[in-house]
Amino acid sequence: MWLKPEEVLLKNALKLWVQERSNQYFVLQRRRGYGEEGGGGLAGLLVGTLDAVLDSTSKVAPFRILHQTPDSQVYWSIACGSSREEITEHWEWLEHNVMKTLSVFDSNEDITSFVQGKIRGLIAEEGKGSFVKEDNPEKFREGLMKFEKCFGLPEQEKLITYYSCSYWKGRVPCQGWLYLSTNFLSFYSFLLGAEIKLIISWDEISKLEKTSNVILTESIHVCSRGEDHYFSMFLHISETFLLMEQLANYAVRRLFDKETFENDPVLHDPLQITKRGLESRAHSEQFSAFFRLPKEESLKEVHECFLWVPFSHYNTHGKMCISENYICFASQDGSLCSVIIPLREVTGVDKADPANRGISISTKGKTAFRFTEVRDFELLVAKLRMKCNATASPQRIISTEVAAGSATDSPKDFGAGQSKMGQRDNSKTVSTEALMTVYHPQDAENLDSKMLKEKMKEQSWNILFAERGHGVSMFRTKKTRDLVVRGIPEALRGELWLLFSGAVNDMASNPGYYTELVEKSLGTCTLATDEIERDLRRSLPEHPAFQSDTGISALRRVLTAYAYRNPQIGYCQAMNILTSVLLLYAKEEEAFWLLVAVCERMLPDYFNRRIIGALVDQAVFEELIRVHLPQLTDHMTDMTFFSSVSLSWFLTLFISVLPIESAVNVVDCFFYDGIKAILQLGLAVLEYNMEKLLTCKDDAEAVTVLNRFFDSVTNKDSPLPPAVQQGSNLSDTKSDHPKVDITNLIRESNERYGDIRYEDVESLRCRNRLYVIQTLEATTKQNVLRVVSQEVKFSPSDLEELYELFKKEHFLSCYWSVNSPVLQHHDASLPYLDQYRIDCQQFRGLCHLLSPWSHCANRDSLALWTFRLMDEGSNCLINFKQFACVLDTMYNGSFTDKLKLLFKLHIPPAFTEVEYLSPSKGDDLSKEELIHFSQLSVSSVGDSLESDSLKSSPEKGKGKVDIQAYLKQWQDELLKKEENIKDLPRMNQSQFIQFSKTLYNLFHGDPEEELLYRAIAVVTSLLLKMEEVGRRLQSPMSPVKSPLAVTEMAAEVPRERQEESSSEQTEGSRAQSSGGNHEWSFAFEQILASLLNEPAFVRFFEKPHDIKAKIESAKNLQLKARTRV
């Protein structure tokens, strides 16, 4: 065990201890007399006697480790052990994790300080582990208090867990604590007066990986906004990394990938996330993905046990995994044996062979599964019986397993069964036959050589079914995979696709769902249905099935029904090609559920607007190429070539590049092995063409090489007629490439790359998902900055920093809200400029941090009016371009520009009275008041939001795309001319009073404050005289209202600051006062001309402001400001 470091003098200790191992910094010692023959002589006997007479609390452990530094007589005890194995484990940990690090320190004092801090951290880490297991909250509460004290985050920020570790600042490690919370990764260290505090939000992380190098044996590398951070010396680095990976991916999905997140109620409330919950969620996701179960299934129990394999006559060791509706088993002894038992299929659960703690589970297929060496087997039998009784509802019993039935079930029988489940006859609507059986019926009498081979394949599968079961509960072993690699027979393809994909479970759990969906969806008109109609006749157009209305109608129904089921995906190109192939071999309803399995489970996030899933798998593919084909990566100067050429491979499962008769073999492997099969085949294709690719001079030549290769791939055993086979239609003169058989290619990919594990692929997916989404975000930023940079005078670096602050303000509003309305404002499908928008509350926060006028007493009112001015669409949201342009005017605008902005802020539509709503609070506005005032004069906020959404992105509605709206918007932008100051409306009395007050507030604290106050008085007096003269010239007899009230109301600033100016203004006003009721007003040209005559005004507004200093200050204060809010 690790010990709190204590000083030890070795002058006399050497008589009691024997040195066994040592190096420059550590010594491993054994207690003299322990483990020695004869007790180690007289000295050993004395030591043994001394130890024996001591009580148990002070008894000395027989082994210990000391820390030493060169040229020092002082040693520190850091670990002890009761056995050689225990102390050796500690010694090896020090050698692997600490030894190499100590060489970077310059002084012995720094080395000792670091070692002591590391050991104390390990002790605390072990203690934390023990209290977590015991559910003792005291230690965690102590850690939480330190977390809150060190970082000052809002109370809503939930701490998940914390770890002792070292953070590398340059080449020197700093021992401290790593805190993981829902929105941040934080580190704190305080050693020898040096404090290190680090806060990184999860949404800023672009790379998260475990690495190792010469100094760091194993560390966690975090890349955030281009900066690299390294954390090492964890007690349990794998557990820490997994949790960090989950939290980073959770934040990314919540903030960037709203489409998939909204379907995930588990993560919808950040306040409910716990360490234990995340761990169990990770296990459940791995469980449901491995066994191809519905996403709703969560792993409840795991039992190590043995399963009796009757056809091999032996017990295979593995794990029994139990969820709400399934019992699954996967071997761990290399036999690749797995079993899935739906509870709806279970007929009985009994104890079997109590001596071996056995459980027997019987199914409707008359198969009994016997599990032995099950811990607490009696309790488990009782639980399973309860589950089976709850599952056996009438609806479940009626929905028999389709795939478990005979392969010779006639289409008519199946169609009749589905009609009963749907409670209506839909035979005229939904096709109940696979298109291949209609267009290519097998002739049982005239069998050629290919058909004979096909029958032999069928016979092999029938033998397998006889041995290992038929249906969802069949034993899946290495032999099953071998048969899949050879190609599934045409007659069994649809059934086995349904089985291996897990779609059979969805179909059995939702009887009648598809027929009802077809009825609801047919006749609907959306953007998705328009795209579907456009692509229908592009789907396998050479196949006779899709040259007739039968195939086209079935394809239309499946795609339209899926778009209706999942509007967030709707329809994506490539879905039509995939669905066409599914319809060839599966009945229509089966094809629908296969499409559901592919889009929602097997290829997550592939078929949405940004095809994030495909981009992630392409990044995984690139990493595998670097590992397995280094020659190719050395030759290719740009790895993006592989991404561009392989996108169609992933989106269409090679269907778009291979002849149809070969592509279906790839689909066979995909449904059995998942994305792993596509990655393996992609590597095999590149390796097969390695020599030719290495001689290519450019990407176009490499693409040609691959296209010729795909054209040469054949399926010599395919029973399809020559008219349908695409490979057979190629003339030999078209390509001199030798023919390649798809079966051999797939077999070779399995042999060479079959060691790629499913777990490794999932880990690579998690890691690259962060990179892909951050790359898409970087693209969005570049496009926004390119557009906005043409409108403003900020430097590119300053503009980029402003964008990051703008985006951060958006996210800060999402961090601690369960159902944040701000999240609804981020839509990746919108144009770049409108993907991130902020509301009035967020804009006020940024104004306080960045505006050069933020010192103004009525800064909240100014922020409100500025927001209303920019909110041209009246939807209570502004984008970054609007924000940057108004800020540019404040910093880089001319005197006229700044004055015009202030003028427009005090006239409609920007200006609104806010003075008397809550006088007790002064000039500060509450969040509710801001929202209220920002929405004034908007007829219906909800309607305007919807109309703006439709205007910005017509595809979001149910109607067709309004191309004219886009063209008009574009034309307005091109024709937008500079605003003429003569076009500005006049400013009335109350608006001018507020305008004067704002000027008073702006000048407060300026070095020329008194001079500016006098200038205001002079200008106000001059303007009033001009207005009076103008009225008398127009109508000499008409009375004019005395402007005395103006000076009285505008002078609501500290009297001592403007005593002189007030008296001047009052005297000037009295000279022109006369009774009347007519209101007066000013034009902008009048105000501008008057102010230009005052040098103090011109100097104030032309004074430069340092935006860089404001930005740096805002970066440091933004989070604190949000905390105060």
XYZ file of C-alpha atoms in Angstrom, residues 190-555:
366
model
C -0.899 24.275 -6.032
C 2.685 23.340 -5.190
C 5.393 25.508 -3.658
C 3.345 28.656 -4.162
C 2.739 27.995 -7.868
C -0.957 27.721 -8.799
C -2.118 26.123 -12.035
C -5.774 26.344 -12.990
C -7.121 24.969 -16.248
C -10.737 24.935 -17.490
C -11.552 23.362 -20.873
C -15.136 23.002 -22.054
C -15.915 19.641 -23.643
C -17.317 21.281 -26.772
C -13.886 22.808 -27.543
C -12.045 19.471 -27.587
C -11.073 18.292 -31.065
C -8.825 15.377 -30.073
C -8.915 13.031 -27.107
C -6.622 10.006 -27.100
C -4.370 7.795 -25.019
C -0.728 8.229 -26.012
C 2.733 7.170 -24.885
C 6.237 8.417 -25.588
C 9.736 8.264 -24.140
C 8.948 10.373 -21.075
C 5.257 9.565 -20.672
C 4.646 5.845 -20.549
C 0.876 6.305 -20.767
C -0.952 9.609 -20.817
C -4.156 11.253 -22.000
C -3.743 13.832 -24.756
C -6.363 16.582 -25.016
C -6.312 19.064 -27.905
C -8.485 22.141 -27.480
C -8.510 25.141 -29.854
C -5.112 24.170 -31.211
C -3.469 23.761 -27.784
C -2.188 20.382 -26.582
C -2.589 19.250 -22.977
C -1.137 16.065 -21.482
C -2.280 14.343 -18.285
C -0.451 11.309 -16.897
C 0.169 9.096 -13.867
C -3.417 7.992 -13.366
C -4.109 5.101 -11.050
C -6.789 3.778 -13.463
C -6.095 5.458 -16.797
C -8.507 3.312 -18.863
C -11.475 4.121 -16.621
C -10.571 7.826 -16.663
C -10.197 7.927 -20.438
C -13.491 6.130 -21.050
C -15.347 8.605 -18.857
C -13.682 11.594 -20.532
C -14.574 10.166 -23.939
C -18.214 9.738 -22.935
C -18.524 13.247 -21.520
C -16.878 14.818 -24.579
C -19.140 12.910 -26.973
C -22.194 13.730 -24.867
C -21.392 17.449 -25.053
C -20.744 17.279 -28.795
C -24.048 15.511 -29.439
C -25.969 17.885 -27.213
C -24.538 21.107 -28.601
C -23.610 20.319 -32.219
C -25.549 17.243 -33.286
C -29.069 18.102 -32.213
C -30.654 15.684 -34.691
C -29.555 12.530 -32.872
C -29.563 14.028 -29.393
C -33.274 14.840 -29.387
C -34.022 11.128 -29.717
C -31.996 10.341 -26.602
C -34.045 10.983 -23.450
C -31.331 9.488 -21.224
C -28.924 12.373 -21.837
C -31.521 15.102 -22.220
C -31.077 16.368 -18.654
C -27.420 17.175 -17.867
C -28.233 17.405 -14.162
C -29.077 13.687 -14.064
C -25.711 12.458 -15.393
C -23.659 10.383 -12.961
C -20.416 8.418 -13.218
C -22.246 5.170 -12.571
C -24.947 6.093 -15.086
C -22.396 6.827 -17.804
C -20.594 3.550 -17.162
C -23.797 1.509 -17.321
C -24.843 3.411 -20.449
C -21.546 2.556 -22.155
C -22.033 -1.122 -21.331
C -25.628 -1.047 -22.588
C -24.639 0.593 -25.881
C -21.878 -1.937 -26.428
C -24.269 -4.764 -25.553
C -27.109 -3.691 -27.877
C -24.712 -2.912 -30.753
C -22.854 -6.223 -30.456
C -26.032 -8.330 -30.444
C -27.939 -6.005 -32.868
C -30.746 -5.373 -30.410
C -33.127 -2.399 -30.368
C -31.468 0.764 -29.026
C -33.961 0.896 -26.167
C -32.533 -2.264 -24.592
C -30.346 -1.626 -21.540
C -28.035 -4.156 -19.959
C -29.361 -5.243 -16.555
C -27.184 -8.172 -15.488
C -24.006 -9.943 -16.582
C -23.115 -13.459 -15.383
C -19.974 -15.426 -16.156
C -20.970 -18.985 -16.980
C -20.629 -21.917 -19.368
C -23.013 -22.725 -22.252
C -23.423 -26.296 -23.448
C -22.833 -26.504 -27.218
C -24.658 -29.705 -28.245
C -23.256 -30.052 -31.787
C -19.666 -29.781 -30.499
C -20.277 -31.623 -27.218
C -18.455 -29.192 -24.971
C -19.073 -26.256 -22.614
C -17.919 -22.878 -23.895
C -16.975 -20.203 -21.366
C -18.433 -16.719 -21.735
C -20.860 -14.151 -20.377
C -24.620 -14.261 -20.148
C -26.039 -10.735 -20.682
C -29.636 -9.999 -19.681
C -31.732 -6.984 -20.711
C -35.446 -6.218 -20.443
C -36.446 -8.465 -23.339
C -33.416 -10.588 -24.260
C -30.996 -13.170 -22.878
C -27.718 -13.153 -24.819
C -24.498 -15.109 -24.579
C -21.060 -14.464 -26.100
C -18.121 -16.816 -25.653
C -14.759 -15.560 -24.449
C -12.636 -18.593 -25.279
C -12.063 -17.861 -28.970
C -14.838 -20.133 -30.256
C -16.821 -17.120 -31.596
C -20.031 -18.629 -30.286
C -22.975 -16.354 -29.562
C -26.679 -16.812 -28.911
C -29.622 -14.382 -28.748
C -32.782 -15.563 -26.961
C -35.762 -13.170 -27.076
C -37.940 -13.589 -23.998
C -40.960 -13.677 -26.314
C -39.586 -17.012 -27.594
C -38.964 -18.530 -24.144
C -41.421 -21.214 -23.017
C -39.745 -22.276 -19.777
C -36.881 -21.536 -17.355
C -35.813 -24.348 -15.020
C -33.010 -25.355 -12.712
C -30.782 -27.983 -14.279
C -28.019 -29.881 -12.526
C -28.016 -27.986 -9.185
C -24.575 -29.409 -8.378
C -23.170 -27.372 -11.284
C -25.521 -24.421 -10.668
C -27.253 -24.960 -14.011
C -30.127 -23.168 -15.725
C -32.123 -24.582 -18.640
C -34.029 -22.229 -20.971
C -36.545 -23.725 -23.428
C -37.802 -21.889 -26.523
C -40.659 -22.221 -29.000
C -38.269 -23.687 -31.553
C -37.986 -26.732 -29.271
C -34.406 -25.836 -28.406
C -33.093 -25.968 -24.840
C -30.091 -23.872 -23.780
C -28.202 -25.104 -20.735
C -26.040 -22.676 -18.758
C -23.849 -23.920 -15.871
C -21.654 -22.416 -13.147
C -24.046 -19.484 -12.858
C -23.605 -17.466 -9.687
C -26.849 -17.119 -7.676
C -28.551 -19.345 -10.237
C -31.658 -19.917 -8.092
C -32.321 -16.182 -7.804
C -31.680 -15.764 -11.528
C -34.188 -18.530 -12.392
C -36.852 -16.712 -10.360
C -36.072 -13.380 -12.078
C -36.182 -14.887 -15.571
C -39.502 -16.605 -14.867
C -40.977 -13.269 -13.800
C -39.620 -11.589 -16.936
C -41.041 -14.304 -19.181
C -44.472 -14.059 -17.562
C -44.470 -10.287 -18.044
C -43.373 -10.625 -21.668
C -45.949 -13.242 -22.645
C -48.742 -10.739 -23.339
C -51.399 -11.692 -25.927
C -49.879 -9.315 -28.470
C -46.444 -10.840 -28.054
C -47.759 -14.384 -28.399
C -49.585 -13.547 -31.642
C -46.461 -12.028 -33.214
C -44.591 -15.221 -33.937
C -41.028 -15.146 -35.113
C -40.967 -14.781 -38.877
C -37.410 -15.906 -39.408
C -37.797 -18.892 -37.104
C -40.320 -20.422 -39.431
C -39.650 -22.645 -42.379
C -37.791 -21.172 -45.320
C -40.504 -22.533 -47.588
C -43.323 -20.387 -46.167
C -45.327 -19.173 -49.129
C -45.659 -15.414 -49.704
C -49.445 -15.731 -49.601
C -49.411 -17.217 -46.110
C -47.097 -14.505 -44.861
C -49.196 -11.790 -46.423
C -52.331 -13.197 -44.800
C -50.647 -13.193 -41.401
C -49.580 -9.587 -41.779
C -53.102 -8.597 -42.806
C -54.455 -10.014 -39.540
C -51.823 -8.164 -37.540
C -52.644 -4.924 -39.305
C -56.372 -5.650 -38.730
C -57.169 -4.815 -42.354
C -56.472 -6.184 -45.822
C -53.598 -4.232 -47.317
C -52.614 -6.764 -49.962
C -53.282 -4.246 -52.724
C -51.013 -1.701 -51.050
C -48.087 -3.640 -49.607
C -46.199 -6.194 -51.690
C -45.738 -9.522 -49.928
C -43.106 -10.986 -52.214
C -39.429 -10.261 -52.723
C -38.924 -8.799 -56.191
C -36.296 -11.421 -57.039
C -38.867 -14.234 -56.702
C -41.174 -12.372 -59.131
C -38.618 -11.431 -61.778
C -36.152 -14.328 -61.495
C -38.023 -17.436 -60.358
C -35.790 -20.478 -60.009
C -36.406 -23.294 -62.493
C -36.204 -26.439 -60.363
C -36.197 -28.747 -63.392
C -33.465 -27.194 -65.554
C -30.480 -26.707 -63.251
C -27.245 -25.488 -64.817
C -23.859 -25.605 -63.060
C -24.437 -22.306 -61.251
C -27.837 -23.381 -59.986
C -26.348 -26.644 -58.772
C -23.784 -24.701 -56.782
C -26.583 -22.537 -55.425
C -28.482 -25.642 -54.294
C -25.316 -26.949 -52.649
C -25.035 -23.670 -50.734
C -28.638 -24.018 -49.605
C -27.928 -27.563 -48.473
C -24.950 -26.350 -46.401
C -27.175 -23.828 -44.661
C -29.894 -26.408 -44.072
C -27.330 -28.680 -42.403
C -26.247 -25.724 -40.267
C -29.875 -25.044 -39.306
C -30.366 -28.695 -38.377
C -27.282 -28.613 -36.120
C -27.428 -25.130 -34.628
C -31.050 -24.087 -34.816
C -33.073 -22.039 -37.249
C -34.240 -18.547 -36.445
C -33.274 -15.775 -34.120
C -32.070 -18.157 -31.371
C -29.664 -20.128 -33.558
C -26.072 -20.712 -32.453
C -23.765 -18.339 -34.331
C -20.230 -19.683 -34.660
C -17.172 -19.448 -36.875
C -18.832 -21.824 -39.318
C -21.729 -19.388 -39.681
C -19.315 -16.643 -40.676
C -17.538 -18.945 -43.124
C -20.825 -19.663 -44.882
C -21.650 -15.942 -44.986
C -18.261 -15.199 -46.576
C -19.008 -17.746 -49.310
C -22.227 -15.889 -50.080
C -25.742 -16.473 -48.798
C -28.014 -18.391 -51.212
C -30.549 -16.269 -53.090
C -33.512 -18.079 -51.483
C -32.263 -17.465 -47.915
C -30.765 -14.010 -48.359
C -33.755 -11.930 -47.227
C -34.442 -14.138 -44.207
C -30.824 -14.160 -43.016
C -30.372 -10.429 -43.579
C -33.380 -9.897 -41.350
C -31.925 -12.248 -38.756
C -28.318 -11.020 -38.626
C -29.233 -7.328 -38.684
C -31.612 -7.644 -35.750
C -34.453 -6.205 -37.861
C -36.389 -9.377 -37.078
C -36.743 -8.166 -33.480
C -38.088 -4.755 -34.508
C -40.550 -6.378 -36.880
C -41.793 -8.881 -34.303
C -42.237 -6.130 -31.691
C -44.239 -3.849 -34.011
C -46.887 -5.910 -35.836
C -48.914 -3.897 -38.335
C -46.736 -0.830 -37.879
C -45.535 -0.665 -41.482
C -48.944 -1.013 -43.127
C -50.330 1.767 -40.936
C -47.325 3.921 -41.738
C -47.846 3.402 -45.471
C -51.449 4.540 -45.198
C -50.468 7.671 -43.266
C -47.525 8.614 -45.466
C -48.937 8.027 -48.954
C -50.153 11.275 -50.469
C -48.053 13.528 -48.217
C -46.046 16.233 -49.978
C -42.738 17.259 -48.426
C -39.225 18.041 -49.542
C -38.340 14.389 -48.826
C -41.119 13.028 -51.039
C -40.055 15.356 -53.868
C -36.495 14.062 -53.645
C -37.735 10.474 -53.486
C -39.784 10.922 -56.677
C -36.778 12.429 -58.412
C -34.528 9.475 -57.499
C -36.964 6.564 -57.943
C -35.962 5.752 -61.499
C -32.270 6.218 -60.756
C -32.286 3.215 -58.417
C -30.852 0.169 -60.197
C -32.395 1.329 -63.512
C -30.825 -1.612 -65.383
C -32.745 -4.168 -63.293
C -36.117 -5.263 -64.723
C -37.736 -5.024 -61.285
C -37.249 -1.251 -61.339
C -38.287 -0.825 -64.931
C -41.868 -1.632 -63.966
C -44.429 -0.013 -61.710
C -44.302 -2.946 -59.271
C -40.736 -2.282 -58.157
C -41.001 1.507 -58.365
C -44.180 1.547 -56.248
C -42.667 -0.715 -53.582
C -39.564 1.489 -53.454
